[in-house]
Coordinates of C-alpha atoms and ligand atoms in Angstrom, one line a residue:
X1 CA -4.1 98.3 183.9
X2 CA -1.4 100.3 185.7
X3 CA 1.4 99.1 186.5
X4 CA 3.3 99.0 189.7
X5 CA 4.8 102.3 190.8
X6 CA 8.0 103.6 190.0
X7 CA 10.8 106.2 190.4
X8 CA 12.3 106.3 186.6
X9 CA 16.2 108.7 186.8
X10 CA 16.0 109.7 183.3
X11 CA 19.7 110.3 182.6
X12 CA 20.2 112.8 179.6
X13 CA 16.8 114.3 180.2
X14 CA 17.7 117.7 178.3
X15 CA 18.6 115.7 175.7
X16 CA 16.9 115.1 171.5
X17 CA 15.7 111.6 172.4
X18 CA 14.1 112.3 176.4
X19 CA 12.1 114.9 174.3
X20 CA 11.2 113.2 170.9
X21 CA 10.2 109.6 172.3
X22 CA 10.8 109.2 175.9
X23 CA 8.9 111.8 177.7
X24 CA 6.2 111.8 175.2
X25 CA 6.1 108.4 175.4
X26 CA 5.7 108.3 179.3
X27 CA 3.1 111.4 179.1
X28 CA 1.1 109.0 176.9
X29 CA 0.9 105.8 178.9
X30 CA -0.2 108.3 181.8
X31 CA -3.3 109.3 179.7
X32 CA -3.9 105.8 179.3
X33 CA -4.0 105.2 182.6
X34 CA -1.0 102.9 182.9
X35 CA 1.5 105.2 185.0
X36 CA 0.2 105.0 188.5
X37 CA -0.3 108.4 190.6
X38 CA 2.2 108.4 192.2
X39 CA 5.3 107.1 190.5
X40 CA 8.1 109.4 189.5
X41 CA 9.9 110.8 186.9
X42 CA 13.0 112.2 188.0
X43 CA 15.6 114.5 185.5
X44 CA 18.5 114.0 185.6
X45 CA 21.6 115.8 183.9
X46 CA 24.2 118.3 183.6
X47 CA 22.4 121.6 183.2
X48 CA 21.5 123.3 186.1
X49 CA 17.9 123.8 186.6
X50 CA 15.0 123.3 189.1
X51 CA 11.9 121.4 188.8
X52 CA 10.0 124.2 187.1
X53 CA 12.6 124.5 184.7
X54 CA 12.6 121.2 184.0
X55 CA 8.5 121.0 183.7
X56 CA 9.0 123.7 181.3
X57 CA 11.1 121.8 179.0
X58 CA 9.0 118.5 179.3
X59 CA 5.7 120.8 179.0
X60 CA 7.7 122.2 175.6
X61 CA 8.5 118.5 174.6
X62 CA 5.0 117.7 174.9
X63 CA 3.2 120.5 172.6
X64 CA 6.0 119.5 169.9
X65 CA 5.9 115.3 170.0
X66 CA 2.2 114.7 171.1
X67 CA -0.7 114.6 168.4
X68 CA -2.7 117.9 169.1
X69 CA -5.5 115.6 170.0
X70 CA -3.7 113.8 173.2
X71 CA -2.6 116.9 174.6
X72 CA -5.0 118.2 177.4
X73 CA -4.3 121.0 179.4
X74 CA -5.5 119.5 182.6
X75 CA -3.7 116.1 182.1
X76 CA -0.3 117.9 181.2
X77 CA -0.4 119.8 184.5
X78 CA -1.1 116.6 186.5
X79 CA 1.6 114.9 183.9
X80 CA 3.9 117.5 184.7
X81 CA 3.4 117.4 188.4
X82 CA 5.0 113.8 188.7
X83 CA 8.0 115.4 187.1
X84 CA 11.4 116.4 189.3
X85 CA 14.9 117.5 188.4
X86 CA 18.1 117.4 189.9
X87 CA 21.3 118.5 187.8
X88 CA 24.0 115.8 187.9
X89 CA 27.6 115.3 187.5
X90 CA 28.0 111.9 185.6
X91 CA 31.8 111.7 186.5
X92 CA 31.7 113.7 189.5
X93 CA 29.9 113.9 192.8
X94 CA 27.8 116.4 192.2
X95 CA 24.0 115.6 192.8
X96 CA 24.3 111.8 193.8
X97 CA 23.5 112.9 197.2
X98 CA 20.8 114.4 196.4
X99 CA 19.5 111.6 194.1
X100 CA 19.8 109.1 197.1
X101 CA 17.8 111.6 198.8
X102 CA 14.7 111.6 196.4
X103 CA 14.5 107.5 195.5
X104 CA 11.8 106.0 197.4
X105 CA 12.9 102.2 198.8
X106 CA 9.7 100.4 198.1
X107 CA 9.1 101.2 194.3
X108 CA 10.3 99.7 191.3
X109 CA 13.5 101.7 190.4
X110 CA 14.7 102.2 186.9
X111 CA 17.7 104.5 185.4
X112 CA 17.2 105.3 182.4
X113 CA 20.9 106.1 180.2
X114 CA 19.5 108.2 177.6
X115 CA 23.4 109.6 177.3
X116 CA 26.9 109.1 175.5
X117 CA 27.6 105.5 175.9
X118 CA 31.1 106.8 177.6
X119 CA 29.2 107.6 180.1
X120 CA 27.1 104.4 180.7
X121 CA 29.7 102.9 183.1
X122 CA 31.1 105.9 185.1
X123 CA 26.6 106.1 185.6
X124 CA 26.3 103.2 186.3
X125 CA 29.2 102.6 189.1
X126 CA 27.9 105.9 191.0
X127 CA 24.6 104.1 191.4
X128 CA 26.2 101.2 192.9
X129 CA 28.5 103.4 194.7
X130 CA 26.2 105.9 196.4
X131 CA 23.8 103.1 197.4
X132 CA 20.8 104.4 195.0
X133 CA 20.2 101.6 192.8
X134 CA 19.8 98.1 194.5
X135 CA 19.4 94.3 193.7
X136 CA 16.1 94.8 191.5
X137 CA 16.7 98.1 190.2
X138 CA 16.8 98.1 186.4
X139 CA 19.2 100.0 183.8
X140 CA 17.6 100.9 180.5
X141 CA 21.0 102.1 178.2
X142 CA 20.5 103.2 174.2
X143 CA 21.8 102.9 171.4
X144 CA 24.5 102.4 170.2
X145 CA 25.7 100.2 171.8
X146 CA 29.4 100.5 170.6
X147 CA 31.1 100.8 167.4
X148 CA 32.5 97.7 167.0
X149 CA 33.0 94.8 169.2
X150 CA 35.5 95.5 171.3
X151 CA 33.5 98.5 172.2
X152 CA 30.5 96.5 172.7
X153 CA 32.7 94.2 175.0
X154 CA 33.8 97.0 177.4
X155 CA 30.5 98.3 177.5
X156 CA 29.0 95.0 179.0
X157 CA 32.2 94.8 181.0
X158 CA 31.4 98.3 182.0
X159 CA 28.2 97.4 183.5
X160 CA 28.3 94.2 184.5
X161 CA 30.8 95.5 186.7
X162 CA 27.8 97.2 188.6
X163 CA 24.8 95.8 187.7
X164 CA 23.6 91.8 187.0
X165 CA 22.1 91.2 183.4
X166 CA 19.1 90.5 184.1
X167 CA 18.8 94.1 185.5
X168 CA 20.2 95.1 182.1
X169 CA 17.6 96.4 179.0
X170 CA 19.9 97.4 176.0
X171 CA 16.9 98.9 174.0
X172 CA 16.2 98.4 170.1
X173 CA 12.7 100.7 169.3
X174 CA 12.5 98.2 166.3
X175 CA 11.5 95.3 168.6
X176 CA 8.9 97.7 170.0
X177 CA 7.1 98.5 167.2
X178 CA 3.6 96.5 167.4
X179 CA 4.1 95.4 163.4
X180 CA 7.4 93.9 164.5
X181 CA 6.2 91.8 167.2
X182 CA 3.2 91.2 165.1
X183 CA 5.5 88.8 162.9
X184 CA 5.7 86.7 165.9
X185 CA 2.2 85.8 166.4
X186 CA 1.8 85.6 162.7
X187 CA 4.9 83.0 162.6
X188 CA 4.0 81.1 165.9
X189 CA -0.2 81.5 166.5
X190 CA -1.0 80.3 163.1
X191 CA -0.5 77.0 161.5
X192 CA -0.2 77.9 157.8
X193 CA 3.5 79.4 157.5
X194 CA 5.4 77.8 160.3
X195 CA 5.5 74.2 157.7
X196 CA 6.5 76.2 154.7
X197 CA 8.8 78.7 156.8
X198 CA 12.2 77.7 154.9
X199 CA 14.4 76.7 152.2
X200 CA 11.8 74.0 150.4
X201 CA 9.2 76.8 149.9
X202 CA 10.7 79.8 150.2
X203 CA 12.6 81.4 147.5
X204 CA 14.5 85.0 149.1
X205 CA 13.2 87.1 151.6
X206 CA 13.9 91.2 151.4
X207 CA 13.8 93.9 154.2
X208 CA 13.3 97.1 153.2
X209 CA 13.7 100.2 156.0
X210 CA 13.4 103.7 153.9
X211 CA 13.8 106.4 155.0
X212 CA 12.9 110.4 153.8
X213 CA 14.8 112.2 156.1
X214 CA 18.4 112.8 155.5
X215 CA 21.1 113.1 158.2
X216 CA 21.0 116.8 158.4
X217 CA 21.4 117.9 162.4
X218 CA 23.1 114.8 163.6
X219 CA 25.8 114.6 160.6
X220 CA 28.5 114.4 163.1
X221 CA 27.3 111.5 165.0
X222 CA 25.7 109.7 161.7
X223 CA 29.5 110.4 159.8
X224 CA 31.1 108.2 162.3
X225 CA 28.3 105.1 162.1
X226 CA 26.6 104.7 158.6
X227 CA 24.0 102.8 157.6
X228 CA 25.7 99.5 157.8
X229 CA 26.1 100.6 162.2
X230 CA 23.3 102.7 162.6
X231 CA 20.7 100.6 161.2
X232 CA 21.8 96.7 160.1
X233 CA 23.5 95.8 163.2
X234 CA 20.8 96.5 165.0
X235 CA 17.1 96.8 163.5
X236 CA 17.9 95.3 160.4
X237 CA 19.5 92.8 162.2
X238 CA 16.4 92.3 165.0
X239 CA 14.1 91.5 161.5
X240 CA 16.2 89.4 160.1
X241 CA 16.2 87.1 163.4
X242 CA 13.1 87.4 164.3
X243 CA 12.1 86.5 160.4
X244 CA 14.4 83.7 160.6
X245 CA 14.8 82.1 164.3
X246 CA 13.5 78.7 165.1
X247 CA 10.1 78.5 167.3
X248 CA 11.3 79.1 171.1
X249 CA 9.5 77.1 173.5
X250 CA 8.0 79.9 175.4
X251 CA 7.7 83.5 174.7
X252 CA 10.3 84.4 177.4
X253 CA 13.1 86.6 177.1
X254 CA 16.1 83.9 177.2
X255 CA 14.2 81.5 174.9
X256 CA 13.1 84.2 172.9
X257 CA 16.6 85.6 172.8
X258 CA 18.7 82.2 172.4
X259 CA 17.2 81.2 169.2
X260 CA 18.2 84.8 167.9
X261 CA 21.2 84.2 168.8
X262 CA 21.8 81.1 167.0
X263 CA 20.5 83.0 163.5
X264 CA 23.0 86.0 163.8
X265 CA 26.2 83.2 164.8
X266 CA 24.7 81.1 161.4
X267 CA 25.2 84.3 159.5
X268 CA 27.7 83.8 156.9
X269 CA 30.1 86.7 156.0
X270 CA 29.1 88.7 153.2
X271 CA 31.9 89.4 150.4
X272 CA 32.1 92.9 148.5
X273 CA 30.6 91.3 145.8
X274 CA 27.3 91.1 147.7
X275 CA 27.1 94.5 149.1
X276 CA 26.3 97.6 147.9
X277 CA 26.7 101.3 149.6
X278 CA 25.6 104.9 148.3
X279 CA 25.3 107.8 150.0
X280 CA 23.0 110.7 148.5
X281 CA 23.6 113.9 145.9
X282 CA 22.1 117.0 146.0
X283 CA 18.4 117.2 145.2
X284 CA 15.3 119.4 145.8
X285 CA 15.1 117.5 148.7
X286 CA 18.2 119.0 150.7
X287 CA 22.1 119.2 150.1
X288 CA 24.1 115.8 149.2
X289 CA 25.2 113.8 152.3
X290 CA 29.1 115.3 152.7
X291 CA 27.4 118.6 153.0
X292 CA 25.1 117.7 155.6
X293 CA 27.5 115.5 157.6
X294 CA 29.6 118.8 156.9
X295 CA 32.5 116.2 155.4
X296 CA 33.4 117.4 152.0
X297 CA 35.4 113.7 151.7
X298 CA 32.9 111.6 153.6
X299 CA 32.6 107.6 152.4
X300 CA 30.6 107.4 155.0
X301 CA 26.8 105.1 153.4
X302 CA 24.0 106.5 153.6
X303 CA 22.2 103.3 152.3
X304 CA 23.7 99.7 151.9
X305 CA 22.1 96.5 150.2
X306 CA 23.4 93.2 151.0
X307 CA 22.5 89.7 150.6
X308 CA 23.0 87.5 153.6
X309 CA 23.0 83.5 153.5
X310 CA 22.3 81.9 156.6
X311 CA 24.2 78.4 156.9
X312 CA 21.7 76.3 158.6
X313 CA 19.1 73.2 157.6
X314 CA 16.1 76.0 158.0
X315 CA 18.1 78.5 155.2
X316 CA 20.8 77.6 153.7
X317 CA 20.2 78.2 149.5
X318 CA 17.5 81.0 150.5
X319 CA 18.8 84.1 150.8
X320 CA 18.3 87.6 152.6
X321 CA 18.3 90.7 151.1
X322 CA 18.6 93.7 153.4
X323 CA 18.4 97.5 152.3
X324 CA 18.0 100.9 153.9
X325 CA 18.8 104.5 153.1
X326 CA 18.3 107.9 153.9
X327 CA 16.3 110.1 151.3
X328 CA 14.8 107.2 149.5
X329 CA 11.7 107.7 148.0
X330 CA 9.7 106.7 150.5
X331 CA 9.2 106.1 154.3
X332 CA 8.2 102.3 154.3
X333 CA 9.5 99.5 156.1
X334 CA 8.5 96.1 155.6
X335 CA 9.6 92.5 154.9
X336 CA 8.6 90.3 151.9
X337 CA 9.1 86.6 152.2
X338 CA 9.0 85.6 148.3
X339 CA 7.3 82.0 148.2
X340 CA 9.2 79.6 144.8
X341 CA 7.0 78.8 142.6
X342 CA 4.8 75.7 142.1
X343 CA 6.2 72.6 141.2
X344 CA 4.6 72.2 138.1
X345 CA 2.2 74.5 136.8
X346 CA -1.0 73.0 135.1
X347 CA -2.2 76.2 133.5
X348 CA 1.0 76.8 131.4
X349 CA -0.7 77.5 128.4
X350 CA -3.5 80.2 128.7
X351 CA -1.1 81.8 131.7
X352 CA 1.6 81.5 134.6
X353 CA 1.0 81.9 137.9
X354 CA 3.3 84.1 139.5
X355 CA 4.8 82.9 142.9
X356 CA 3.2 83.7 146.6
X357 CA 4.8 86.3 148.7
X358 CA 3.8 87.3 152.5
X359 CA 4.7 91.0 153.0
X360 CA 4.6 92.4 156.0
X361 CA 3.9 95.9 156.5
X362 CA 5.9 97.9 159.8
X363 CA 5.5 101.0 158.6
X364 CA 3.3 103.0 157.6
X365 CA 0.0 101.3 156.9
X366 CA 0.6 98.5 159.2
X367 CA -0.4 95.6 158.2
X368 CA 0.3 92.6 155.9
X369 CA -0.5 91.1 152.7
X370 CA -0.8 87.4 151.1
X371 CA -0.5 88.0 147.1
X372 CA -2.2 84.5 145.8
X373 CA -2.9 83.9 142.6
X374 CA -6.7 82.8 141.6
X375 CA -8.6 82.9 138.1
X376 CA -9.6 85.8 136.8
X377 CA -13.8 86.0 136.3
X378 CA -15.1 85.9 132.9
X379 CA -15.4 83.2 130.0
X380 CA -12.0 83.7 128.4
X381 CA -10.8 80.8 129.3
X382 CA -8.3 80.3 132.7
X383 CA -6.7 83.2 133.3
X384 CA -4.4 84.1 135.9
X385 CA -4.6 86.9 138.2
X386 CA -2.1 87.7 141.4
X387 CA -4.2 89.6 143.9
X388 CA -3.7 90.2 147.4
X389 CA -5.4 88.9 150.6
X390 CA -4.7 92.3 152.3
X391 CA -5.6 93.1 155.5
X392 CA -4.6 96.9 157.1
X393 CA -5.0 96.9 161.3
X394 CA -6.5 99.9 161.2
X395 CA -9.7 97.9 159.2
X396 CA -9.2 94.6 161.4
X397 CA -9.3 95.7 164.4
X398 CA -11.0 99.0 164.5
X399 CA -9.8 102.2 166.7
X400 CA -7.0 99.5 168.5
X401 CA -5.5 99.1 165.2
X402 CA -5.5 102.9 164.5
X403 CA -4.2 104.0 167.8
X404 CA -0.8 102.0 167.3
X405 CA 1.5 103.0 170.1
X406 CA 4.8 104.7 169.6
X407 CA 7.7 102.0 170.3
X408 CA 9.0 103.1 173.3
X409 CA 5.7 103.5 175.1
X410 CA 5.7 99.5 175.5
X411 CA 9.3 99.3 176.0
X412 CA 9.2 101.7 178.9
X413 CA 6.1 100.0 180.4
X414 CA 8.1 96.2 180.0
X415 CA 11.0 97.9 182.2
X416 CA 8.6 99.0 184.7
X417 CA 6.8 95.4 184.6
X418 CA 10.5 93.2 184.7
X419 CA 9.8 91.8 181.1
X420 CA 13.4 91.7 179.1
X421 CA 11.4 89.7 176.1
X422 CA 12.2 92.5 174.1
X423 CA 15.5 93.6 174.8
X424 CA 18.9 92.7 173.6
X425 CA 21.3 90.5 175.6
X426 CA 24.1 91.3 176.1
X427 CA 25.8 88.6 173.9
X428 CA 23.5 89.2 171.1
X429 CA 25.0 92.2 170.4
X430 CA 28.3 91.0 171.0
X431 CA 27.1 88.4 168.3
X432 CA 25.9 91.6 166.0
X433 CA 29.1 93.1 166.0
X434 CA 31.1 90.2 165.5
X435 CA 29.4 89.5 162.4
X436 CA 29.2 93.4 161.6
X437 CA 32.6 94.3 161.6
X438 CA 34.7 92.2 159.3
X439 CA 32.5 93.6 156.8
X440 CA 33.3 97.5 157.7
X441 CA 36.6 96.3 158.3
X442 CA 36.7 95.2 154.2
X443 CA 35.5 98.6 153.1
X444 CA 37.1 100.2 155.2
X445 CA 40.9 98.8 153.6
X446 CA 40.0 99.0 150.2
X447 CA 39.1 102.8 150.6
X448 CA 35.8 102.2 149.0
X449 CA 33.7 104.6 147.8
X450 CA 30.3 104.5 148.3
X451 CA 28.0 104.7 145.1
X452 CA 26.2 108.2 144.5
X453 CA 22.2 108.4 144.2
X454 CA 20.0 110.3 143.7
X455 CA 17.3 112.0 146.5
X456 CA 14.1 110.3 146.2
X457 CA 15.0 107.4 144.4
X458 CA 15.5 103.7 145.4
X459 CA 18.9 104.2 146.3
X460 CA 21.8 103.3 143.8
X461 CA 21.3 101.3 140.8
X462 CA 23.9 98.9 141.6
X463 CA 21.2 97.6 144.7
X464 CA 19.3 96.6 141.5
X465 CA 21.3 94.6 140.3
X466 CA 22.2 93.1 143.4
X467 CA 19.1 91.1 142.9
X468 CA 19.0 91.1 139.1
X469 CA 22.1 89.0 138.8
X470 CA 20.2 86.3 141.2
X471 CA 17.0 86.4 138.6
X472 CA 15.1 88.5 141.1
X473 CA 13.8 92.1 141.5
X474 CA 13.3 94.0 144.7
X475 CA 9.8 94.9 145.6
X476 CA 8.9 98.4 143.8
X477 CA 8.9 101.2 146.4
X478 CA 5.7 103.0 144.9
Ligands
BG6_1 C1 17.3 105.2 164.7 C2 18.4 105.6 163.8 O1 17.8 104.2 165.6 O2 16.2 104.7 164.0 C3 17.9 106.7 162.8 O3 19.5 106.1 164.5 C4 16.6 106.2 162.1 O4 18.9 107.0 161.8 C5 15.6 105.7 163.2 O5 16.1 107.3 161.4 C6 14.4 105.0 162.5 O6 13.4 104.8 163.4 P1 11.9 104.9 163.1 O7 11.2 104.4 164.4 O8 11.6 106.3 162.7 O9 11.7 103.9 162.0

């Protein structure tokens, strides 16, 4: 179903991310029929170029980032077609005129701050300024979404000065990714987990975000964030809450986003003894991270483990263990919620049964599993087997389930339709940091060195025994 038509100002559209997720993004709803004829999507940046340039670049984009299969030459050129340019000055006046010129008055506007966030608020007061964005115009801004939280603060300052914030969609791709809001339905449309969802039943729960890639090519911005800013105060964070948060009422963004809320401010701090950082040596892989961040003296992480208590009735005793890295052994993403154990088990003598655990799959091989534990055929007597009740999308549901779509194809489409459900608010983040930075702030004064480990591994071996001390293992990354 299409949705109504727009005139999307894609700010930084010469930039890494318009050409890895955005524009492919948009060129793939418009094959699926979802971008109507006749909306827009209007450049906008410093170069100076024309609309063929521009097509060019967006035509080059789109032979990189799009599956060989999607990409048909006819549907490009009419793709392309709906594409403009017009070279702006961010700080400066150069172009607004123009831009005024070009918006349509009766479509659905949206400007889409795919830049530094310095920029986000001189952007966003030219808008206002020059009369281009209006009362239900929407502002998409990326990440990240300050450093630390008086950053954050100024940012919101920054465009609340211009815009209202319900016009406001701070984007996390994590909440976009169909596995991740597949944890929802999973939680709230079935009624076997909700009653067990806490402290009584469950024991820990662990999520896991590895990476292959290293930081080579954006070791200047990555230098100055880490691990611990560019992935747990945000997507890390988003699982964790959305793992975590009460049953809103409705699925609606300030419902949805309240009870979120109240998990990250029932956060308790973590203490150095709970948190481990590494950054990666010198493998086959690639060079060691100070040689790719091009930082002989870096402490910058490249991976952190932590464990997180949450102090409420729901989780307090159960606790969260978070890790991610770069050059891990794997790409895989997923969360386990570990089940305790049975009461009293019956079948001590001819074996133990080994404890429930839910894992949810994000990426790849979406999906999830329920390891139960049942008898194992034959006459030997009653044996105990753990197997798991496994089910892949791609095998439930067919060619839906293998077609998932990228992220920000649904995030884009929920601008265009009004929908901030999955969106951070402004004081969410806020929330984020405020829990975030005490614990940079800690490393940060002891001049702490981050643990070395080696490319392709499971990070550090101090993560391990992170969980070991506590009785408990991490799940094995395969
Ligand atoms: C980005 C981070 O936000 O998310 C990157 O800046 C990270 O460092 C990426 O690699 C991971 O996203 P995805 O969708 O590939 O899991």
């Amino acid at each position: 179903i299409p949705v109504d038509t727009f005139d999307l100002v894609l700010f930084g559209a010469t930039g890494d991310l318009a050409a890895r997720k955005i524009l492919p993004s948009l060129y793939r709803r418009f094959l699926a029929g979802q971008m109507p004829e006749d909306a827009r999507i209007i450049g906008a940046a410093r170069s100076e170029m024309d609309d063929a340039g521009f097509r060019k670049l967006v035509s080059e984009a789109l032979n990189e980032f799009v599956s060989k299969a999607k990409r048909d030459k006819d549907q490009i050129k009419a793709f392309l077609a709906q594409c403009s340019y017009i070279p702006i000055d961010a700080k400066g006046d150069g172009g607004w005129a123009q831009l005024k010129e070009a918006m349509r008055d009766d479509v659905v506007k949206a400007f889409y701050f795919s830049v530094a966030p310095s920029l986000f608020g001189p952007l966003a007061k030219r808008l206002r300024s020059h009369g281009i964005a209006c009362e239900d115009s929407r502002l998409v801004v990326e990440k990240p979404f300050g450093v630390d939280l008086e950053t954050a603060k100024q940012l919101n300052a920054d465009l609340a000065a211009s815009f209202e914030e319900a016009q406001i969609y701070r984007i996390d791709h994590f909440l976009g990714k169909e596995t991740v809001q597949n944890l929802m339905a999973v939680r709230f449309a079935n009624v076997l987990f909700e009653p067990l969802w806490n402290e009584r039943y469950i024991d820990h729960v662990q999520i896991t975000v590895a990476e292959t890639v290293g930081v080579g090519g954006r070791g200047a911005y990555y230098d100055t964030s880490g691990a611990m800013r560019d992935m747990v105060q945000n997507h890390l964070m988003q699982l964790l809450c959305l793992t975590a948060m009460e049953p809103p009422t409705r699925f609606e963004p300030d419902l949805l986003r309240d009870e979120k809320l109240k998990v990250i401010r029932a956060l308790d701090p973590v203490d150095k003894s709970e948190l481990v950082r590494g950054q990666y040596k010198a493998g086959s892989e690639g060079p060691s991270y100070q040689e790719d961040a091009e930082n002989p003296d870096s402490r910058t992480e490249s991976f952190i483990a932590m464990k997180i208590g949450i102090s409420n009735w729901r989780w307090k005793g159960t606790p969260f263990y978070l890790r991610t890295g770069k050059r891990m052994t794997k790409r895989l993403s997923e969360i386990v919620v570990q089940f305790k154990e049975t009461p009293h088990s019956i079948f001590e003598r001819d074996g133990h049964a080994p404890a429930n655990a839910l894992t949810i799959r994000l990426q790849p091989d979406e999906g999830m599993d329920l390891s139960m534990t049942i008898k194992e055929p034959g006459p030997g007597g009653m044996r105990l087997v753990n197997v798991p009740l496994d089910m892949t999308f791609a095998d439930a549901l067919g060619p839906e389930g293998e077609e998932i779509p990228d992220a920000y194809e649904r995030l884009i489409m929920d601008v265009i339709r009004g929908n901030q459900t999955l969106f951070m608010r402004g004081d969410e983040v806020e929330a984020a940091w405020a829990w975030t930075d005490p614990i940079i702030e800690g490393w940060v004064e002891r001049r702490a060195q981050p643990y070395a480990y080696a490319q392709g591994s499971s990070g550090p071996e101090e993560a391990l025994a992170l969980l070991h001390r506590d009785n408990r293992r991490w799940r094995d990354l395969g």
